[in-house]
Coordinates of C-alpha atoms in Angstrom, one line a residue:
X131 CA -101.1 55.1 -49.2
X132 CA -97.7 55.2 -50.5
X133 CA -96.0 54.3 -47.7
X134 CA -98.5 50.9 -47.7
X135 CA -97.7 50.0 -51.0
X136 CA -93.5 50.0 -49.9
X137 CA -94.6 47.6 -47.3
X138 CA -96.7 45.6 -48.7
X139 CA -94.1 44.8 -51.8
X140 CA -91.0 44.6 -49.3
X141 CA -92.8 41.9 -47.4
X142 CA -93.5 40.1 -50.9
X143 CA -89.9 40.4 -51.2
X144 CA -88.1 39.2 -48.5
X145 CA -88.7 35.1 -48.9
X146 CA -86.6 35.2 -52.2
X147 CA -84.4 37.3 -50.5
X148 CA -84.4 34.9 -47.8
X149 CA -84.6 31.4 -50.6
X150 CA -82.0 33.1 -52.5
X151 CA -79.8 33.7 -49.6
X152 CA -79.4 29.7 -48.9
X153 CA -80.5 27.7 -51.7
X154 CA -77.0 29.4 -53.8
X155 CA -73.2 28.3 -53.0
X156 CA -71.6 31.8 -52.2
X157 CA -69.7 33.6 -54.8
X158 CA -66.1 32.7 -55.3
X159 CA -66.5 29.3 -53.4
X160 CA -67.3 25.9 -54.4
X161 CA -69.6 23.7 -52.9
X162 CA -67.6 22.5 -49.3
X163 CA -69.9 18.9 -49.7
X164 CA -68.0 18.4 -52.6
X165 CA -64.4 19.0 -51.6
X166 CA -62.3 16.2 -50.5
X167 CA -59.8 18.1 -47.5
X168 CA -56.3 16.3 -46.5
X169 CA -55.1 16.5 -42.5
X170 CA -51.8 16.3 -41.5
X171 CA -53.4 13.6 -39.4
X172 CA -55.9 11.7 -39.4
X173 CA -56.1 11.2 -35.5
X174 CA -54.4 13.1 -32.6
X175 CA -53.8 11.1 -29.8
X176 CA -52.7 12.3 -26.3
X177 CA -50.7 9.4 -24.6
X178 CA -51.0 10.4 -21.2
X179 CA -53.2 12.9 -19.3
X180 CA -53.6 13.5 -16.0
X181 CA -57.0 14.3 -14.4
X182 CA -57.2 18.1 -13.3
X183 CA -54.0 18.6 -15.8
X184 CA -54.6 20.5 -19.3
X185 CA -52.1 18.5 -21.7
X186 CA -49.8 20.3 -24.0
X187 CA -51.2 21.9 -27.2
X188 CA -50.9 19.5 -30.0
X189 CA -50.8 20.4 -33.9
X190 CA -53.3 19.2 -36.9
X191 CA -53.2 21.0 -40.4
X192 CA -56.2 21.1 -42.9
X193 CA -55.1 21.6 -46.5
X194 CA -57.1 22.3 -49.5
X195 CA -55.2 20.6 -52.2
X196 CA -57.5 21.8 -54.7
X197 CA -57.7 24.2 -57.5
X198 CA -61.0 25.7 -55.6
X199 CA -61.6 28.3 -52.6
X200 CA -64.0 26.5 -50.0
X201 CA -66.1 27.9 -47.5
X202 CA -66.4 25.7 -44.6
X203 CA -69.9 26.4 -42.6
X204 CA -69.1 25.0 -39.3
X205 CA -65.7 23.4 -37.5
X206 CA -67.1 22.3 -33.6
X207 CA -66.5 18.8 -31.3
X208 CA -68.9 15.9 -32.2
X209 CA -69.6 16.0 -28.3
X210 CA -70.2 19.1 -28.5
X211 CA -69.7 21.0 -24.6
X212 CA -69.8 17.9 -22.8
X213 CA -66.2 17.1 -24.4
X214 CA -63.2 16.8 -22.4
X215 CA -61.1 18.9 -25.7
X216 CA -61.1 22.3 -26.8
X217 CA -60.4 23.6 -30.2
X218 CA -58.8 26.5 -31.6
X219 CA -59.6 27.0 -35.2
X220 CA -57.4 29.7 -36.9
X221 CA -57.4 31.8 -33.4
X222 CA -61.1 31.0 -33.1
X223 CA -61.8 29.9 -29.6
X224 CA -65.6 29.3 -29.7
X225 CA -67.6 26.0 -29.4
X226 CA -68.3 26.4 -33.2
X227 CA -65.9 28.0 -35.5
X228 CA -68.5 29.2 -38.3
X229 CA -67.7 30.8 -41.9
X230 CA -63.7 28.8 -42.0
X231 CA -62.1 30.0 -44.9
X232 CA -59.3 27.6 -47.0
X233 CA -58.2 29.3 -49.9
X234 CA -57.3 27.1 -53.0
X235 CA -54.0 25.4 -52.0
X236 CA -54.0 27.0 -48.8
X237 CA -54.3 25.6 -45.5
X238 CA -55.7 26.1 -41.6
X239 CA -54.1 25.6 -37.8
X240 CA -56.6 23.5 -35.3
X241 CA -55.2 23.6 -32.2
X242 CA -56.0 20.6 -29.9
X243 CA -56.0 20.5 -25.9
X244 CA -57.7 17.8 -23.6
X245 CA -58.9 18.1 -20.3
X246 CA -60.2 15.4 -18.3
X247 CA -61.8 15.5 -14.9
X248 CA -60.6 13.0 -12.1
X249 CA -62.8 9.7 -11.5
X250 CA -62.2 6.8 -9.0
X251 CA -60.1 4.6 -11.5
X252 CA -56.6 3.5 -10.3
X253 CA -55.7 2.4 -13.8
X254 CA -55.3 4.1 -17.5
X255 CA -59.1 5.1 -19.4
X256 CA -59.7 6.2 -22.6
X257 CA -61.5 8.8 -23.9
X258 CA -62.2 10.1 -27.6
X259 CA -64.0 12.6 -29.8
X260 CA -63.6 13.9 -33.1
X261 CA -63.5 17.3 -35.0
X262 CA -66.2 17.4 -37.1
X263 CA -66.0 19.5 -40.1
X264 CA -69.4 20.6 -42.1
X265 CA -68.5 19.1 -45.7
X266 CA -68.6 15.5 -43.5
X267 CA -65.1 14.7 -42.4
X268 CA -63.5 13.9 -39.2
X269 CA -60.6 13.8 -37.7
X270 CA -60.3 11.5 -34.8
X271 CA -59.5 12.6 -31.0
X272 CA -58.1 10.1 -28.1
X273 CA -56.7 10.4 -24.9
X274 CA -55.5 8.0 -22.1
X275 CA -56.4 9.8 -18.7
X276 CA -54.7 8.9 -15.5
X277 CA -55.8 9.7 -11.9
X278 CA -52.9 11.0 -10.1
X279 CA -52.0 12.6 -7.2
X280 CA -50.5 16.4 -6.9
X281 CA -48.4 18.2 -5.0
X282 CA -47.7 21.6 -4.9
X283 CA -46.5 24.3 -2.4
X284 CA -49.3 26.7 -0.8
X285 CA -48.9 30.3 -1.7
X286 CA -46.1 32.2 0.6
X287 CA -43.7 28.7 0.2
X288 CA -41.2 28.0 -1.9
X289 CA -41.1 23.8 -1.2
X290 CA -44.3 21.4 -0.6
X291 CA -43.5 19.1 2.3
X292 CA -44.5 15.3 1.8
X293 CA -46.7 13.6 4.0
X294 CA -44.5 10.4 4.0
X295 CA -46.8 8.4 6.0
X296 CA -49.9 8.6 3.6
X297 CA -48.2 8.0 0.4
X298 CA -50.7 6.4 -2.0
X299 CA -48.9 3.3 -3.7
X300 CA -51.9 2.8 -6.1
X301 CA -52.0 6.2 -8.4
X302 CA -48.9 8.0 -10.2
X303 CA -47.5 11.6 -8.4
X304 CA -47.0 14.9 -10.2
X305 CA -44.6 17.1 -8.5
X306 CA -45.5 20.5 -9.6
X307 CA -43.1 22.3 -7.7
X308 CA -40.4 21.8 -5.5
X309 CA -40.8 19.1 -2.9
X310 CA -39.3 18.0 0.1
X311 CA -38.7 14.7 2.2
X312 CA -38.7 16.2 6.2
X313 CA -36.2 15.6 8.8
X314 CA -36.2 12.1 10.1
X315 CA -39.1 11.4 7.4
X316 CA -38.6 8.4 5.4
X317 CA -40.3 8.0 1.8
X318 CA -40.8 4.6 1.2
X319 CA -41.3 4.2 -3.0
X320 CA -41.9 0.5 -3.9
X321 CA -42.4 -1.8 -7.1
X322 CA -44.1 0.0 -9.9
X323 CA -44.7 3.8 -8.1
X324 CA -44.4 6.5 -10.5
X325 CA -43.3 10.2 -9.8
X326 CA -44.0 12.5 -12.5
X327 CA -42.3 15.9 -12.4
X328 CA -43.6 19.5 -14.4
X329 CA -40.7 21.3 -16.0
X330 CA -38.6 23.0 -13.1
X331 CA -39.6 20.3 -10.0
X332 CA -37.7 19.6 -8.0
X333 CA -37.2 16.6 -5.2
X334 CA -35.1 17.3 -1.8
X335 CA -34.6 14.9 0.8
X336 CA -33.5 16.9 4.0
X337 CA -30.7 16.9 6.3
X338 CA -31.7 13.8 8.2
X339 CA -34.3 12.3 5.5
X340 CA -34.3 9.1 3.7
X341 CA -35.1 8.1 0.2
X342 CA -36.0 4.2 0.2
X343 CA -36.6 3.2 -3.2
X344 CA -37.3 -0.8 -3.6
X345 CA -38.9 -1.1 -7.1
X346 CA -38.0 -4.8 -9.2
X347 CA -36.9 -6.0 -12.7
X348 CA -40.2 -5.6 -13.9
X349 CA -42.1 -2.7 -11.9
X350 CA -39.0 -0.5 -11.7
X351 CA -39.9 2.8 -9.8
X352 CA -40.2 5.4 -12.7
X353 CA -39.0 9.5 -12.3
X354 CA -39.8 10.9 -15.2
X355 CA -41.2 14.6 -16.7
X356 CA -44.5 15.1 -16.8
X357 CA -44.5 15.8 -21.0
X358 CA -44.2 12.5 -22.9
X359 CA -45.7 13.2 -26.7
X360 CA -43.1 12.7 -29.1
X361 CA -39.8 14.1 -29.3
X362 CA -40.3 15.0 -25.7
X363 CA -40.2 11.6 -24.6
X364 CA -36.4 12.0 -24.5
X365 CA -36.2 14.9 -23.9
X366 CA -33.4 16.2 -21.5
X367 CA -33.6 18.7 -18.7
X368 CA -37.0 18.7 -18.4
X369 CA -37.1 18.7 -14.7
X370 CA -34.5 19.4 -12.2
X371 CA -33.3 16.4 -10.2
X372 CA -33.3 14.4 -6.6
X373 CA -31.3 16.5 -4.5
X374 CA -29.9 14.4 -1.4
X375 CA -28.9 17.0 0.9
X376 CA -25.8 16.7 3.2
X377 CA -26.3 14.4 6.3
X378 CA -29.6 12.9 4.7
X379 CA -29.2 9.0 5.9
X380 CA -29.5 5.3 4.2
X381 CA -30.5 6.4 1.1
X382 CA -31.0 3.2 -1.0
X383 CA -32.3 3.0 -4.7
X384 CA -33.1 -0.2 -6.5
X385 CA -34.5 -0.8 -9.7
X386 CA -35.2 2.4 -11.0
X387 CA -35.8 4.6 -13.5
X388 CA -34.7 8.1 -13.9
X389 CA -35.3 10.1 -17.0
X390 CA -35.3 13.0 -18.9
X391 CA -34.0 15.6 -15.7
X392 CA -31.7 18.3 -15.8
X393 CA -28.8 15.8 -13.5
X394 CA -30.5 12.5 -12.0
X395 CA -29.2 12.5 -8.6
X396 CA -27.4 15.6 -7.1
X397 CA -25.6 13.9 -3.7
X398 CA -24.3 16.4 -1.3
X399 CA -21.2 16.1 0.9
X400 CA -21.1 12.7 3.4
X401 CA -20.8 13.4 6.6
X402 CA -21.6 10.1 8.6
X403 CA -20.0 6.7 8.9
X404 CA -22.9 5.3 6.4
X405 CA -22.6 5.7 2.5
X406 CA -24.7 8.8 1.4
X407 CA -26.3 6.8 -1.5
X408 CA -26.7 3.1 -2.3
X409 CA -28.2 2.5 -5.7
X410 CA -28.0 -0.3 -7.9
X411 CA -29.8 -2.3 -10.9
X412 CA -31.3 1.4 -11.9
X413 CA -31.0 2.9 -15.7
X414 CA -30.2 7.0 -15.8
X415 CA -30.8 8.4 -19.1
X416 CA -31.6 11.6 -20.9
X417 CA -29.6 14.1 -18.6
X418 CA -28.8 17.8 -19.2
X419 CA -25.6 18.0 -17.1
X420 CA -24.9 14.8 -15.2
X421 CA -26.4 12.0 -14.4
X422 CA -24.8 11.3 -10.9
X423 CA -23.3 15.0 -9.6
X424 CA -21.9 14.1 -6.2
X425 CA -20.0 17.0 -4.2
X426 CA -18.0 15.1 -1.4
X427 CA -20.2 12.5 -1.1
X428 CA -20.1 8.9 -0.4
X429 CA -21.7 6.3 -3.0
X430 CA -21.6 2.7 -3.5
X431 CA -23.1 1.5 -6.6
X432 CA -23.7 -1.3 -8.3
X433 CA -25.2 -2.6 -11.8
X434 CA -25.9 0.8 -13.3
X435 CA -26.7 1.5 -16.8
X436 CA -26.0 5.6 -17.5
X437 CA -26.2 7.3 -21.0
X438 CA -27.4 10.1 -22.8
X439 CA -26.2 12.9 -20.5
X440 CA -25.1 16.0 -21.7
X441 CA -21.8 16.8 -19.2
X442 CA -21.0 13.6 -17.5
X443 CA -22.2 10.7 -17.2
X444 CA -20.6 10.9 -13.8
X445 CA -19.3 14.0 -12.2
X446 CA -17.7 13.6 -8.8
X447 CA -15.9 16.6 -7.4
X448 CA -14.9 18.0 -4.1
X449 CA -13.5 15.0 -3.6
X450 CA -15.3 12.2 -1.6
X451 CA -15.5 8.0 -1.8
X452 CA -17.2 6.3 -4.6
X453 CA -17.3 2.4 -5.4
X454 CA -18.9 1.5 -8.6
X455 CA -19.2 -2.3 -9.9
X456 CA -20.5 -3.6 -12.9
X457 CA -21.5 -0.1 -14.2
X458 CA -21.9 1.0 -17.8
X459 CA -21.3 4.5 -18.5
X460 CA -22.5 5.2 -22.2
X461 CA -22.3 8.9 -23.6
X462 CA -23.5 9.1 -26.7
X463 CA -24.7 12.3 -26.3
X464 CA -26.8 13.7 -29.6
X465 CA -28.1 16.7 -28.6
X466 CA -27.6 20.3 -29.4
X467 CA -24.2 20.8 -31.4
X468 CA -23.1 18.1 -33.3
X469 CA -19.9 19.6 -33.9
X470 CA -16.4 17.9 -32.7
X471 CA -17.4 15.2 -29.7
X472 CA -20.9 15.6 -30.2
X473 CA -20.8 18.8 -29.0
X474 CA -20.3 17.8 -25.5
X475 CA -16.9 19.7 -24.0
X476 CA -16.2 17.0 -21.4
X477 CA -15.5 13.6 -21.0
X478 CA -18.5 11.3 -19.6
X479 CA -16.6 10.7 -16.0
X480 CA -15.0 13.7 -14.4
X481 CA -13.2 13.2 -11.0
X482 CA -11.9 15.9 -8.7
X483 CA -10.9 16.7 -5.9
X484 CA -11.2 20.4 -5.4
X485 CA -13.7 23.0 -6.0
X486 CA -13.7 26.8 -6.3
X487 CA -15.7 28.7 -3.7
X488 CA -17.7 31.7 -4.2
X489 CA -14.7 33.6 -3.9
X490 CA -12.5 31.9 -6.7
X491 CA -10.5 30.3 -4.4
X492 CA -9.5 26.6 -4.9
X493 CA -10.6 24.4 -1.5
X494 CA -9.2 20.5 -1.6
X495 CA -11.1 18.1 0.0
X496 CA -9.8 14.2 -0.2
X497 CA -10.7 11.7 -3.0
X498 CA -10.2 8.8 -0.4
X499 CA -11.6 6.4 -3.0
X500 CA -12.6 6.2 -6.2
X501 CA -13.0 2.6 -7.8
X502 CA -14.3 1.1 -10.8
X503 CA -14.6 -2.5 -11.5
X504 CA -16.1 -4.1 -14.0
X505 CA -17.1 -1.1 -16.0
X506 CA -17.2 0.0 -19.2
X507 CA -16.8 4.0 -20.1
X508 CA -17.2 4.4 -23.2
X509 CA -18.3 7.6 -25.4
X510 CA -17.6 9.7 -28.4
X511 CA -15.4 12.1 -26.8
X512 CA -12.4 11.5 -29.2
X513 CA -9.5 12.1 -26.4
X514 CA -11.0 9.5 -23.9
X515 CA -14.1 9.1 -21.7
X516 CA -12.1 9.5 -18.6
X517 CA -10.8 13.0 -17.2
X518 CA -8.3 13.0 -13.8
X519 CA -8.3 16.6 -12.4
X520 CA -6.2 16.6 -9.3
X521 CA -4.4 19.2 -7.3
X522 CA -1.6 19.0 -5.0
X523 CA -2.3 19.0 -1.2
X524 CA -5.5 16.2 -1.3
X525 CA -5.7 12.4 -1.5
X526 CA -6.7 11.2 -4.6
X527 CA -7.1 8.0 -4.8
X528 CA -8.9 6.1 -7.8
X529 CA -8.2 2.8 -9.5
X530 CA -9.8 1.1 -13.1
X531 CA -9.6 -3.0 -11.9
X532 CA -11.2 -5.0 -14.8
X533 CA -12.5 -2.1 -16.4
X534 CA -12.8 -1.4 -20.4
X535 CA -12.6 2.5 -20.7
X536 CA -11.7 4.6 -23.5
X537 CA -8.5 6.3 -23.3
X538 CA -7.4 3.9 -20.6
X539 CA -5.0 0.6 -20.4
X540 CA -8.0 -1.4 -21.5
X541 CA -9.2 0.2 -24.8
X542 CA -11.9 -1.2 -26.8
X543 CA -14.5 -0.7 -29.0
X544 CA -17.6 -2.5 -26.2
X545 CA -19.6 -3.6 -29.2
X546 CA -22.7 -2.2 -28.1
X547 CA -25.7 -3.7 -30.2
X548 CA -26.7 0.3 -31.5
X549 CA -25.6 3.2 -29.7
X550 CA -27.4 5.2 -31.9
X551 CA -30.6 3.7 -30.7
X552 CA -30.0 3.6 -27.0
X553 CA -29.2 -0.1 -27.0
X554 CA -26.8 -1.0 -24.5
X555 CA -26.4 -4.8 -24.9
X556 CA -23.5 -5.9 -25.9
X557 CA -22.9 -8.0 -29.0
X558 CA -22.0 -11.6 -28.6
X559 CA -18.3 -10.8 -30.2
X560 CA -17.7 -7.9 -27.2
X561 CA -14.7 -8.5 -25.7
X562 CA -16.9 -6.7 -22.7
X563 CA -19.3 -10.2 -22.0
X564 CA -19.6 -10.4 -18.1
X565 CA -18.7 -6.9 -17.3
X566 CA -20.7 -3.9 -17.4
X567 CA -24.7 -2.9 -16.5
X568 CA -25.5 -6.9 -16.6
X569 CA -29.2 -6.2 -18.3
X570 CA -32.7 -8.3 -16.9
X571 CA -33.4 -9.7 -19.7

């Protein structure tokens, strides 16, 4: 009888357990509806994602500015599982992060990724959500997504293999990993083609392959890293390079683009009648070590625009033959030690005509040519932009006809418009009009 009395009155008991439970704010917290949070922004916006590609992990703070501890029910996605983002709340991982805790000036970590799954469109789409927090703000979510096309190596390989032939002209590439143009294979890269590259990718063209680049003044062809939010948009070394292999034929570059790599073209030792590399009306910018690293090579160039690298702008050793006309080479370099020269510990165009083999020993090889006219090298190394490093027993030939360079016969300041923001015009006073990168505009 006893025992159905202790039911009967816990039954009676549990709905105001149960009112009491949710009609009162917890202890020690105020009501969240009533708490006015600050972000650290109010929307997150990925600039470019590639289908099938998981973007970089961005960054948004919640504060709570007041005097009050708040107890935040729910932090989820206002599209819930259908949204191309994921969240991570404080290390929370789940759909819904329930029971957030923001201490009285305190703050929280949200975590944002987007994923976005490939459609049939050739050009950019949108897509958004927002994080919806339970006291009734938002903070907005976008993304531009891009169809692309990947290449990576198969398992058991070290290089992916392009299939030169099929090359789609309408989508943007991603180079995951190292990739290779065949023997006798030609890749033909055309006005406004784009060739994204993942941190470490590399592109060869093989003994007997051929880069053909053809972009124009307005669709130049683009290499660039795959990682473009913010600071990383100039960020150096951020893939490897073009590596044109020794006895690779007519490679020819025009109008292009080529950012943000760890040296912009590597160009390996001539060995044919034909010039290893022709390039011209192309910008190289944003370089770890050097922007054109030639070993022996042969390269005639003209109209190039080259700053922003963190050796040379131009480093040609083990000799070889170079022409270069109406070439700017700017090194303004501004990252890493800002100590004497801008921390950089060479001058922006090194010529040689040597090299040391594995063994330490010194191997000469000829400098036949090396010619600049109508250039301008200028830089912030304080003892000249221009360093002659010959030894005794090899040609080396090299000649400065028209050519402004610091430390040389013809020293003067350019007159750049602003150095310090990667403008390369020239002012109208520059006693450099008509020589130098001659800009499309």
């Amino acid at each position: 009888m006893k025992r159905l009395l202790y039911i009967v009155i816990a039954l009676a008991v549990l709905p105001v357990v149960a009112w009491t439970g949710v009609s009162c704010q917890r202890e020690g917290y105020v009501d969240e509806s009533k708490v006015e949070l600050e972000f650290s922004a109010d929307t997150l916006t990925f600039d470019t994602v590639f289908t099938s590609y998981s973007t970089p992990t961005r960054l948004v703070k919640i504060y709570n500015r007041t005097t009050h501890n708040v107890l935040l029910s729910s932090i989820t996605l206002a599209e819930g599982r259908s949204s191309r983002f994921r969240l991570n709340v404080d290390g929370d991982t789940s759909m819904v992060a329930r029971n957030v805790e923001i201490m009285a000036g305190d703050s929280i970590f949200i975590y944002v990724q987007a994923h976005i799954n490939p459609n049939d469109q050739t050009e950019p789409f949108i897509i958004a959500d927002a994080i919806r927090i339970s006291n009734g703000q938002r903070i907005v979510l976008t993304a531009w997504g891009r169809n692309a096309v990947y290449h990576r190596h198969k398992p058991g390989s070290w290089v992916h293999v392009i299939d030169c032939e099929g090359w789609d002209h309408s989508r943007p590439h991603v180079f995951i990993d190292t990739v290779a143009v065949d023997s006798a294979a030609t890749l033909h890269l055309v006005a406004g083609d784009e060739v994204y590259f993942a941190p470490g990718a590399l592109l060869l063209v093989y003994t007997g392959g051929t880069l053909d680049v053809r972009g124009s003044a307005d669709r130049p062809v683009l290499f660039t890293s795959l990682r473009h939010d913010g600071w990383y948009d100039y960020l150096p070394g951020q893939w490897a390079g073009i590596w044109l292999y020794a006895g690779s034929v007519d490679n020819f570059v025009d109008h292009a683009l080529v950012e943000n790599a760890t040296y912009a073209f590597l160009v390996d030792t001539n060995v044919g009648p034909r010039p290893t590399l022709q390039i011209s009306n192309t910008i190289i910018r944003n370089i770890a070590f050097a922007g054109l690293f030639a070993q022996g090579a042969r390269i005639e160039a003209n109209n190039l625009l080259l700053y922003q690298c963190g050796t040379a702008t131009l480093y040609a050793r083990c000799g070889g033959d170079y022409a270069f006309d109406h070439c700017t080479f700017a090194n303004y370099w501004s990252y890493g030690s800002q100590g004497v020269d801008g921390g950089r510990q060479f001058p922006g165009v090194i010529l040689q005509n040597w090299y040391l083999s594995a063994t330490g020993d010194t191997i000469r090889r000829d400098m036949r040519r090396a010619n600049f006219s109508d250039c301008i090298i200028y830089g912030t190394f304080s003892s000249g932009e221009v360093l002659l490093d010959p030894v005794n027993g090899a040609m080396f030939n090299t000649a400065f006809e028209h050519s402004l360079v610091k430390g040389g016969e013809w020293d003067e300041d350019p007159m750049f418009v602003d150095p310090s923001e990667n403008d390369y015009h020239l002012q109208d006073e520059s006693p450099a009009i008509g020589i130098g990168y001659q800009f499309d505009d």
